[in-house]
XYZ file of C-alpha atoms in Angstrom:
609
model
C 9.703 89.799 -2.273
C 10.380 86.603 -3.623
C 13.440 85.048 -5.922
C 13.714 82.411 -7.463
C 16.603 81.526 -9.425
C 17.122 78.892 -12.022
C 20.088 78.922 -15.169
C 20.904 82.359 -14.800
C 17.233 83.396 -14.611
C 16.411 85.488 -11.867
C 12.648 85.673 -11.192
C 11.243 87.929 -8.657
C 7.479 88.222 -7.565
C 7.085 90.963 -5.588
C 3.416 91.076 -3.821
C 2.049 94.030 -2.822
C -0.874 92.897 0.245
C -2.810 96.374 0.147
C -3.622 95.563 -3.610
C -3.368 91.766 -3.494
C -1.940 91.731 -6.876
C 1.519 90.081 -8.107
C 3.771 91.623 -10.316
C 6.203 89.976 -12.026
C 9.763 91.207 -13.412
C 12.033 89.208 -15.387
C 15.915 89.798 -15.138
C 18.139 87.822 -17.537
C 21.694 87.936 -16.016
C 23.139 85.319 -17.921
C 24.922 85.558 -21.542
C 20.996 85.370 -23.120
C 17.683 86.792 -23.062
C 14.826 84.494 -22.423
C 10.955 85.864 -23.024
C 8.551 85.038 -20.427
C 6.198 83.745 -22.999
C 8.848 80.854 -24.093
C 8.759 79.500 -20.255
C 6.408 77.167 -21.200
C 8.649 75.676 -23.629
C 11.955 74.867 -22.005
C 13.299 72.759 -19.214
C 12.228 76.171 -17.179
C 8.759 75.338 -17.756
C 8.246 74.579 -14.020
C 8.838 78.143 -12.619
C 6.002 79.500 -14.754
C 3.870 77.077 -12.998
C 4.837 77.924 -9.880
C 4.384 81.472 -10.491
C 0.946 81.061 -11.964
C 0.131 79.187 -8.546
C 1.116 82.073 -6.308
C -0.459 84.676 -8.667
C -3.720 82.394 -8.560
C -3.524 82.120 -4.435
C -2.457 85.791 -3.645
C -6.234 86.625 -5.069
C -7.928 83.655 -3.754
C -9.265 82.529 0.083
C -7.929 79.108 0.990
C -10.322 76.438 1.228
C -9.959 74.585 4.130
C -10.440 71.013 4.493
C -12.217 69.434 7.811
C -11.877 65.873 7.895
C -14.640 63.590 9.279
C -13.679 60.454 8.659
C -12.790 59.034 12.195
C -16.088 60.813 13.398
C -19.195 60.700 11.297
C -17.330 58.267 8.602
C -17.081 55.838 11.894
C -20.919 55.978 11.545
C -21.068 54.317 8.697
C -22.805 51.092 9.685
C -21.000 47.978 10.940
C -17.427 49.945 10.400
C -15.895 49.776 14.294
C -12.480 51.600 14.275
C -9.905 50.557 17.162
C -7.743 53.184 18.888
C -4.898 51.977 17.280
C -6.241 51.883 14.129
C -7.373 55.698 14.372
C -4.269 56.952 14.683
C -2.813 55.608 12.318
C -5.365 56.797 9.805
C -4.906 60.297 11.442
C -1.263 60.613 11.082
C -2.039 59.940 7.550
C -4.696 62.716 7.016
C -2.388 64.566 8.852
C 0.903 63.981 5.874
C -1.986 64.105 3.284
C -2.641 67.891 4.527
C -5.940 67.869 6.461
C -6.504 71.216 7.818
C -9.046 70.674 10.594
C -9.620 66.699 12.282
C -12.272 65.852 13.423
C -11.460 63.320 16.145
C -14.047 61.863 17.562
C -17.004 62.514 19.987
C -15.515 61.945 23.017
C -18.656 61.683 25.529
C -20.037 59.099 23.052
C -17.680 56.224 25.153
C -14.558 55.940 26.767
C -12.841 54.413 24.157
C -13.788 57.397 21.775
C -12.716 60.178 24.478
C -9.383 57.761 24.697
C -9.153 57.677 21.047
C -9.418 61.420 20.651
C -7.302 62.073 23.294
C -4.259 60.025 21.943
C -5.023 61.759 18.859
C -4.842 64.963 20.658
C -1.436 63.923 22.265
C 0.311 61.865 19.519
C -0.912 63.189 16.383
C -1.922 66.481 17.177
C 1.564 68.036 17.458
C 3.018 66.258 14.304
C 4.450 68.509 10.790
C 5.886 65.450 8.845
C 4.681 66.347 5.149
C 3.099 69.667 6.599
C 6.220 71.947 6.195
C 4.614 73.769 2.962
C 1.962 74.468 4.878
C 3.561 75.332 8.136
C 1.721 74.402 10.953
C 0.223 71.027 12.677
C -3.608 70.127 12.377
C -6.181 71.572 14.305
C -7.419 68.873 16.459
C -10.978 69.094 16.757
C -14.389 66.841 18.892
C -17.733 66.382 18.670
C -20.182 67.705 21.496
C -23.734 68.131 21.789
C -25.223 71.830 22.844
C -24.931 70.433 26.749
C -22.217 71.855 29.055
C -21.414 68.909 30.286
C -20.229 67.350 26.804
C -18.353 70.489 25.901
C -16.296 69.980 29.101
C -15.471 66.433 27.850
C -14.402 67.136 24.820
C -12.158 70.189 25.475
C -10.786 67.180 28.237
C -10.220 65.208 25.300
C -8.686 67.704 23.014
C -6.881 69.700 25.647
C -3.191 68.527 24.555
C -3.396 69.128 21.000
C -1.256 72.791 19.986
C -4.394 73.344 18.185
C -7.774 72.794 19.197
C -11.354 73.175 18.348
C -14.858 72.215 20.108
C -17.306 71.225 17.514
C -20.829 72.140 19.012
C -24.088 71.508 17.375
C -28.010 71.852 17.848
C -30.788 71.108 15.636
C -32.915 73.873 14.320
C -35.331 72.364 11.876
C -38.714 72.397 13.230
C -38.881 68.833 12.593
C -35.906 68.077 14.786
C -37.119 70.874 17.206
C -41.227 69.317 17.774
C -40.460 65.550 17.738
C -37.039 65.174 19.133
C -36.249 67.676 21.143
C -39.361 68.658 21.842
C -38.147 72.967 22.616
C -39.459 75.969 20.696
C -37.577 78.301 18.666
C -36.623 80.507 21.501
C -34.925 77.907 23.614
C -33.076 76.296 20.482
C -31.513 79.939 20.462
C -31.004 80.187 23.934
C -29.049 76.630 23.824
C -27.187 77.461 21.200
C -25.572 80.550 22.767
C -25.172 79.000 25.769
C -23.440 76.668 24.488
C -20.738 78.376 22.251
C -20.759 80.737 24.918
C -19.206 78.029 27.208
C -17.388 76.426 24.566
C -15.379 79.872 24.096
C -14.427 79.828 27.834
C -12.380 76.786 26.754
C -10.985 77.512 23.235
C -10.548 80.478 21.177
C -11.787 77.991 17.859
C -15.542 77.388 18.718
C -17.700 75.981 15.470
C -21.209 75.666 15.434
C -23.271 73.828 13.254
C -27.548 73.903 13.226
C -28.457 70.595 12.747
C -31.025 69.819 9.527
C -30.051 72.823 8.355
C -31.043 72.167 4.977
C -35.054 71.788 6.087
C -34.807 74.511 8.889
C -36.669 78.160 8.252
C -34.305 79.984 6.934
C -34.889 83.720 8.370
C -35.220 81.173 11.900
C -31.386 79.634 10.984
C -29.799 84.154 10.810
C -31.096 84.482 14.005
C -29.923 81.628 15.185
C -26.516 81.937 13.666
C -26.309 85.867 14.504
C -26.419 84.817 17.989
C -23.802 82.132 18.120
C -21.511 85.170 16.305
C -22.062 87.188 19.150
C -21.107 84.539 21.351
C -18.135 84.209 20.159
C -18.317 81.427 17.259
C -15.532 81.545 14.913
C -16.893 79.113 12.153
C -20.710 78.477 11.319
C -20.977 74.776 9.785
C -24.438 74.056 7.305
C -25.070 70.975 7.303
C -27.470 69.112 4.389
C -27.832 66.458 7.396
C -30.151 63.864 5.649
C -28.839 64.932 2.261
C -32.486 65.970 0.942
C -31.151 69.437 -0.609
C -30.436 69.896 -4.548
C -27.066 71.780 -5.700
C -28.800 74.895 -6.931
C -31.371 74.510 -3.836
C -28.000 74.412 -1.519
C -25.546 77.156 -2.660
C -28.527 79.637 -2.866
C -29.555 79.082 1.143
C -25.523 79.552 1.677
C -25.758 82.731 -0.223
C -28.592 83.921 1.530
C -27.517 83.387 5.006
C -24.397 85.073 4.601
C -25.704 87.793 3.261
C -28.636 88.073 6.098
C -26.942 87.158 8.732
C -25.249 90.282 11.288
C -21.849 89.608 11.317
C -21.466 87.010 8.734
C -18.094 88.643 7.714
C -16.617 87.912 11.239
C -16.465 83.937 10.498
C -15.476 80.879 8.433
C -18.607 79.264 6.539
C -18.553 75.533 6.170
C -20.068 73.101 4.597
C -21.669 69.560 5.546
C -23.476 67.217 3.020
C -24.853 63.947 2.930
C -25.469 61.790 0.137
C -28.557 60.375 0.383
C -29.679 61.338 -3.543
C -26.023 61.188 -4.308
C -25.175 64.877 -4.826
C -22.970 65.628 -1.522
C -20.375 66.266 -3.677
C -22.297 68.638 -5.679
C -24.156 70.556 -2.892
C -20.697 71.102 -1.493
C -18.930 72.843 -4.836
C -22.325 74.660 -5.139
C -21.368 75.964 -1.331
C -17.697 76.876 -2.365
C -19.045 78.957 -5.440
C -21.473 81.493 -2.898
C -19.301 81.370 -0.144
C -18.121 78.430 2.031
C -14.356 78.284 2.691
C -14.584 75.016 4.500
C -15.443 71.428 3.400
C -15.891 68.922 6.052
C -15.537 65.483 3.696
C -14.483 62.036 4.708
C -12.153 60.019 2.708
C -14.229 57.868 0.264
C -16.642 59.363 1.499
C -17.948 56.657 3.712
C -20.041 58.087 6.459
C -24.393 57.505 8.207
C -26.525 55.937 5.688
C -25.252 57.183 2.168
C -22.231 58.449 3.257
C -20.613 61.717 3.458
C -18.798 64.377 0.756
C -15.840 62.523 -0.683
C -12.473 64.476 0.490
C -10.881 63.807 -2.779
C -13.938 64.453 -5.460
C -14.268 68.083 -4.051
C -10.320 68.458 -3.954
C -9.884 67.343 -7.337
C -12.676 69.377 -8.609
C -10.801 72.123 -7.232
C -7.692 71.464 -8.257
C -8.779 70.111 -12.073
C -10.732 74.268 -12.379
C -8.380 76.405 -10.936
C -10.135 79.534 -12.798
C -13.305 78.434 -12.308
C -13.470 78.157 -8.294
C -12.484 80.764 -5.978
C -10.383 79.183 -3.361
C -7.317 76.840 -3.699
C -5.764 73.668 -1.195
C -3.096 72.709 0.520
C -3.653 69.293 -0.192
C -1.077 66.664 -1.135
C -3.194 65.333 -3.955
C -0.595 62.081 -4.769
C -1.246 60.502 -0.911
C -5.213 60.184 -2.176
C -4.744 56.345 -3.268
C -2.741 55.221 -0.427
C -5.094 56.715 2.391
C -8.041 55.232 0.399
C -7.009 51.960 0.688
C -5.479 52.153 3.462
C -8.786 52.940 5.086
C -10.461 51.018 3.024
C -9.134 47.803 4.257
C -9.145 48.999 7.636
C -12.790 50.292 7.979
C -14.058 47.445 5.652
C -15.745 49.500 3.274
C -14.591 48.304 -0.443
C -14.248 51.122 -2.374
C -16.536 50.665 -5.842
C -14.433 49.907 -8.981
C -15.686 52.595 -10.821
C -15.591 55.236 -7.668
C -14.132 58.727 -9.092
C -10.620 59.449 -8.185
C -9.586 56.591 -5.982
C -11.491 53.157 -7.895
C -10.206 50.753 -9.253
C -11.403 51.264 -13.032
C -10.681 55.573 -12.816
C -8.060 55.712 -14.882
C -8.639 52.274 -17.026
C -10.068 52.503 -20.903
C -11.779 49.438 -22.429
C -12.793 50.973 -25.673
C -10.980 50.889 -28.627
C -11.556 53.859 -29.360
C -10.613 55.500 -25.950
C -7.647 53.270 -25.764
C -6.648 54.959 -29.330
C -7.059 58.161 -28.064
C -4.817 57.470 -24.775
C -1.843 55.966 -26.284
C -1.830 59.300 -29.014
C -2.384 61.574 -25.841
C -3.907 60.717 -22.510
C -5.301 64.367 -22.439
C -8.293 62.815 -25.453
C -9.712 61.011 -22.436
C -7.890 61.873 -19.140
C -8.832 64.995 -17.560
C -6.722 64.081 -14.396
C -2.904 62.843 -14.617
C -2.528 59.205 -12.794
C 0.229 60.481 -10.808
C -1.691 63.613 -9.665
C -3.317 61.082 -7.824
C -1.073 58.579 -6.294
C -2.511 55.933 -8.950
C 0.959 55.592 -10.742
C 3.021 54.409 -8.178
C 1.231 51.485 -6.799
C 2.963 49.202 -8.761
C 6.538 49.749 -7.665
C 7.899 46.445 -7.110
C 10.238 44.974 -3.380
C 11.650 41.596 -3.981
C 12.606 38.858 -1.500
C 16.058 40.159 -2.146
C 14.808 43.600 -1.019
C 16.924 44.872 2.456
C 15.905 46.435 5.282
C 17.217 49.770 3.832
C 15.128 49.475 0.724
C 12.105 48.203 3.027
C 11.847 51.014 5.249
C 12.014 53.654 2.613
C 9.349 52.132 0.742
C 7.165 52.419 4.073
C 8.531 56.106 4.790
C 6.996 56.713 1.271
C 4.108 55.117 1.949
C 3.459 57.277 5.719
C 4.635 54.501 7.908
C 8.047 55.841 8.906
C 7.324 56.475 12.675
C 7.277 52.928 12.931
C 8.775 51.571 16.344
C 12.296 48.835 15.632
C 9.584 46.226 16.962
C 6.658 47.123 14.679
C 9.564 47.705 11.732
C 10.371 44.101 12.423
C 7.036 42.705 12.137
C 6.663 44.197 9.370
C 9.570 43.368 7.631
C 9.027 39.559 9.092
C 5.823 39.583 7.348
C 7.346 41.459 3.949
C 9.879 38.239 3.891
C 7.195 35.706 4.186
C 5.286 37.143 1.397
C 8.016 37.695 -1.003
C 9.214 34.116 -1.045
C 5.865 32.739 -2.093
C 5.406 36.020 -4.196
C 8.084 36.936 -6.907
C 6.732 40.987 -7.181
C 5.691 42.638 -3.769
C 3.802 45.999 -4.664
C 2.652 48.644 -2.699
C -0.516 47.317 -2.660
C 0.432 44.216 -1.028
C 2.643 46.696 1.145
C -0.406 48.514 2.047
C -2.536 45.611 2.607
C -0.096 43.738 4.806
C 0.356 47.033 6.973
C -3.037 47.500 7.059
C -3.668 43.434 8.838
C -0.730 44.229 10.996
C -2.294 48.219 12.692
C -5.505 45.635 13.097
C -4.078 43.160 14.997
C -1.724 45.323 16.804
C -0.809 44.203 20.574
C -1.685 47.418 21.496
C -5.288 47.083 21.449
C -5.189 43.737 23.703
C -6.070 40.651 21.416
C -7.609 38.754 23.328
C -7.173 35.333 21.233
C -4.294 34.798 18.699
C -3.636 31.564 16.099
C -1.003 29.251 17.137
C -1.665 26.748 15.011
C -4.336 25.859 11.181
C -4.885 22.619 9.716
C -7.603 21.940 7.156
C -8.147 18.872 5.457
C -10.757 19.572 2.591
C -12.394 17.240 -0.353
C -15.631 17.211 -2.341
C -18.531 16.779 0.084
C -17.217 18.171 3.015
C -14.177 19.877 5.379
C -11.933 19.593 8.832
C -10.416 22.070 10.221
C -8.253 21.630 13.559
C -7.797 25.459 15.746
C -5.157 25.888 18.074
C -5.563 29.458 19.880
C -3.847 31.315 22.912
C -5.763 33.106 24.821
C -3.425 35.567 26.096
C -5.354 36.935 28.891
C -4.896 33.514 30.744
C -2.010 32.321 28.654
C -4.268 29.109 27.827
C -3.615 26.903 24.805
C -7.220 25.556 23.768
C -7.230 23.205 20.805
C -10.866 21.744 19.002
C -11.701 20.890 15.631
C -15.021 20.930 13.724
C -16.482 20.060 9.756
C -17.746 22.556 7.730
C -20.706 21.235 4.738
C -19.894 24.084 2.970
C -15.899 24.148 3.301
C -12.652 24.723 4.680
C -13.584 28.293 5.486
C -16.935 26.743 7.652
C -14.959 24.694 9.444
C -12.589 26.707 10.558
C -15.059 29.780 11.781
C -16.967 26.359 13.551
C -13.668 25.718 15.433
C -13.504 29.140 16.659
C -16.256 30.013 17.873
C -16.269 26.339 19.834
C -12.786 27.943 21.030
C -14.276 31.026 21.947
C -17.513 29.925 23.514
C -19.862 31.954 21.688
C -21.767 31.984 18.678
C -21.349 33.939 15.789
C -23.440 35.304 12.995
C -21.260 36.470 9.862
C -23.137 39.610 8.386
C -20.066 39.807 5.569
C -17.793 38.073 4.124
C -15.396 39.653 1.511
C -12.074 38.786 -0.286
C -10.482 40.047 -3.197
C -6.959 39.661 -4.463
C -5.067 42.520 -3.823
C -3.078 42.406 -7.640
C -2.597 40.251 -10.112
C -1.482 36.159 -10.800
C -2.180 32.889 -8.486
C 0.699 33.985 -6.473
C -1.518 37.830 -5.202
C -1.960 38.552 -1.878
C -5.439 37.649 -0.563
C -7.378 40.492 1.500
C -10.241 39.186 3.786
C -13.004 41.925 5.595
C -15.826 40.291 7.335
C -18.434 41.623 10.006
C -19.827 39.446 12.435
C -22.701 40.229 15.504
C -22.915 37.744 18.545
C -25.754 35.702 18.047
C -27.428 35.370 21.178
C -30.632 33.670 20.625
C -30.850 30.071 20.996
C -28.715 27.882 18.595
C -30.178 26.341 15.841
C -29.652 22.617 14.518
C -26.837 23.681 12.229
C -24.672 26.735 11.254
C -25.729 26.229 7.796
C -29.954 27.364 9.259
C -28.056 30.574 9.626
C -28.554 31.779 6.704
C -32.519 31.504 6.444
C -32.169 33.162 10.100
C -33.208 36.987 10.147
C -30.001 39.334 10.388
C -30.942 40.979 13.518
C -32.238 44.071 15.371
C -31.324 47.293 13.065
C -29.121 48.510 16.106
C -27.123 45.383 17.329
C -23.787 45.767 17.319
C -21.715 44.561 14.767
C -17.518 44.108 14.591
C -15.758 44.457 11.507
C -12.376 42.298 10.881
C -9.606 42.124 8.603
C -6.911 39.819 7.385
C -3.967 39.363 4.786
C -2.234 36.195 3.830
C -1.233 34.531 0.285
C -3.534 31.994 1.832
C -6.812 32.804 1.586
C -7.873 30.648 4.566
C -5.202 32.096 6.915
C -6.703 35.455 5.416
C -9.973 34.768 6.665
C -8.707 33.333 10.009
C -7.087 36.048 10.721
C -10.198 38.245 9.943
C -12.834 36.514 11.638
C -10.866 35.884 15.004
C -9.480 40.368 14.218
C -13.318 40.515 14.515
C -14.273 38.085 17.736
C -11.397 40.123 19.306
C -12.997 43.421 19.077
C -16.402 41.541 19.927
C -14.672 40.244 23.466
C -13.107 43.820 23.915
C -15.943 45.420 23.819
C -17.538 43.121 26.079
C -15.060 43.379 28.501
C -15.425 47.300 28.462
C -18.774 47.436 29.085
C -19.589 50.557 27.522
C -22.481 52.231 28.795
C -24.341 54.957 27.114
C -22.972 54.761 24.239
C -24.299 57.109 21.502
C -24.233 57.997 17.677
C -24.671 61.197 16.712
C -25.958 62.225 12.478
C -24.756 65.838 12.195
């Protein structure tokens, strides 16, 4: 039983589990009487809401949200996440509610099994902006149907309160004939040994058939039936190469629940691609016949087309609460923060006109529209901006902002588990804006916390700026480099003219400083706000060019782009000057270049599930 008081109003829900139905009596203990039915239309408004909500969830299965986004949207190609960088995006899925992470796939590398595992350790334990929901996220990792990758992973994952191996096989007959070259029989037999194992290790075992969207369906219940038995606790369906239509989708979901022994025992989830662009679509079409888990990516970046969108399918949900049967636990007003903030981190601009997190979402050009809005936003808004997070991103710091006012901006925006050194930094670089820049948003917040997780000490920068100077006319540019390389604690020093700029000559300079040349795949910059005085944001991706130089940079660009699998580095940068921006994003880039260099990762492998 449940009370909640408000003004002398003493509701209390009593829910009865056997029947799974609320019943609700009103007591007025005050000097008035107060119908239920005028709730709506006082200050009291609030509690009817609530009580709505908990009527609504005692009859309805909670949908539970599996985020991809540091696994399969790190697929996503020339996007190259540092360790650093991942957790910070996972502490943030973590405050925005994310039931299930996926980490990584730790036998890919040894930077991904050290990524997952510090995700395991750090984040895995955390309930900051969880309390509603009660308990920390369920850490989970990738591993192929071989014994020996289960092992790493639950190695990986092993520290986190709660864990879960990922396992998966592929049981089209495509997959089965020309990759992996086994018959039906010994798909099954591999998947069961392998969840098998996997339960050995954790009680939370999921198992997903690879292509399931072209694989024989009667083949994918036996298949599934058997990983039951074996002690799989959720069964995963992935649409891998996105080829399935909504309809076409949520009527295979329906049928292999229904035909497949012991269906009832486990969690079904979901798994879509968007290679014809209806991920988003396949996956409510799951949700109506049956799946009770989503496994989305934030902006749904992700292999080829990308992956569901986390915050379409949420906001679906939450925009038709009588229309789908499941609710979330998601903290709908942290959507615009995390999207930029992995935005600028991965390097993927998000589209202006993307649902729920763009740029244009909640914008109206037409006169008529614009009519409608300022009468009542419900003519044309179907989602409040606030709902979103959209509202709040112009909240303004000034230079005459403190330190007390600074850091509860950043606890607001999910960066208050920052250490006194990293507060300082940041609050270094907050001052430096603010005096060339009379109104500091949170976007400029976001953006300049986003440059400084990239070029964070703790993932070993090889080579930092000490000193810029670019001289720059009409027919051509100088630009003189100072760098330290801090491995050697050398100061090297060149300078070099760019035909095309200030921005040529500068990258020139560099990679003279660096001793190797450099192809630039992608250069992007946008102002993050409004006036002469906005912040300027800087993503570029680079690949080593190691083929013989040509007779100028500017050949480079009638030069083919490359092999479709050579590695590529994505780097970003912030300044009010937009050639310090780019600076600092091209040499954010050669860093991760020289890193990974200096690893020498072997085997390294990417995985489309």
């Amino acid at each position: 039983m449940h009370t909640v008081r408000r003004r002398g109003v003493n509701l209390v829900i009593v829910v009865t589990h056997k029947m799974r139905m609320c019943f609700l009596l009103l007591i007025c203990t005050s000097f008035f009487t107060l119908p239920l039915c005028s709730l709506a239309n006082t200050r009291q408004s609030y509690l009817y809401h609530h009580i709505h909500t908990a009527m609504t969830k005692s009859s309805k299965d909670k949908l539970i949200i599996f985020d991809t986004t540091l696994r399969d949207g790190e697929q996503s190609p020339g996007v190259t996440l540092t360790v650093n960088e991942k957790i910070e995006i996972a502490k943030q899925l973590s405050r925005l509610g994310v039931d299930v992470l996926e980490a990584g796939f730790p036998v890919a590398s040894q930077g991904d099994f050290d990524a997952v595992e510090r995700i395991a350790t750090e984040v895995g334990p955390l309930m900051v902006g969880r309390e509603a929901i009660g308990k920390p996220m369920v850490i989970a990792g990738l591993a192929r149907a071989v014994p020996a990758d289960i092992q790493r992973c639950y190695d990986a994952i092993a520290k986190a309160p709660h864990k879960r191996i990922h396992t998966f096989l592929a049981t089209s007959d495509i997959h089965l004939q020309h990759k992996l070259k086994i018959n039906r029989e010994e798909c099954v037999a591999r998947a069961v040994t392998a969840v098998s194992f996997a339960k050995t290790l954790v009680d939370d075992v999921e198992f997903s058939p690879e292509d399931a969207g072209r694989s024989d369906q009667d083949f994918l219940c036996k298949v599934l039936g058997a990983v039951i038995e074996a002690g799989a606790t959720t069964l995963n369906i992935p649409d891998t190469v996105g080829y399935n239509m909504p309809e076409e989708y949520g009527s295979m979901i329906k049928y292999l629940i229904a035909n497949t022994k012991g269906s009832d025992k486990v969690i079904w989830s979901a798994h879509c691609h968007n290679d014809l662009g209806l991920a988003t679509a396949n996956t409510l079409s799951g949700i109506i016949n049956g799946i009770r888990q989503v496994e989305v990516t934030i902006n749904g970046i992700g292999e080829r087309a990308g992956n569901t969108a986390m915050e379409e399918v949420v906001m679906a949900v939450h925009t038709h609460p009588d229309f789908f049967p499941v609710y979330h636990t998601i903290n709908t007003p942290l959507f615009f923060r995390i999207s930029q903030l992995v935005s600028s981190l991965s390097g993927m601009v998000v589209q202006s006109n993307k649902a729920i997190v763009g740029a244009n979402a909640f914008l109206h050009e037409s006169g008529i529209h614009q009519d409608g809005v300022l009468k009542n936003k419900t003519t044309y808004e179907i989602i409040n901006p606030e709902t979103v997070g959209a509202n709040t991103i112009n909240l303004v710091l000034g230079k005459h902002s403190g330190r007390a006012a600074f850091r509860s901006r950043l606890q607001d925006l999910g960066f208050g588990e920052l250490s006194d050194e990293e507060f300082q930094v940041a609050f270094n670089s907050f001052k430096a804006l603010a005096d060339s820049k009379k109104r500091v948003t949170e976007q400029d917040l976001l953006a300049l916390l986003s440059d400084q997780v990239s070029s964070s000490a703790g993932d070993k920068a090889t080579f930092v700026v000490k000193s810029l100077q670019v001289v720059s006319g009409t027919s051509f540019a100088t630009a003189t480099v100072q760098l330290q390389n801090t491995v050697t604690d050398d100061v090297l020093i060149d300078a070099a003219i760019g035909k095309s700029g200030p921005i040529e000559a500068v990258f020139m300079a560099i990679q003279r400083l660096v001793g190797k040349k450099i192809r630039l795949l992608k250069f992007d910059i946008t102002a993050v706000g409004e006036g002469v005085d906005a912040l300027g944001q800087v993503s570029v991706k680079i690949a080593e060019d190691k083929s013989v130089a040509s007779a100028s940079d500017s050949d480079e660009s009638t030069e083919k782009i490359g092999a479709p699998n050579q590695a590529t580095y994505h780097g970003h940068g912030a300044d009010s000057d937009i050639i310090q921006a780019a600076t600092k994003a091209y040499l954010n880039a050669i860093n991760r270049l020289v890193a990974n260099e200096n690893e020498r990762i072997q085997g390294e492998r990417q995985v489309d599930v």
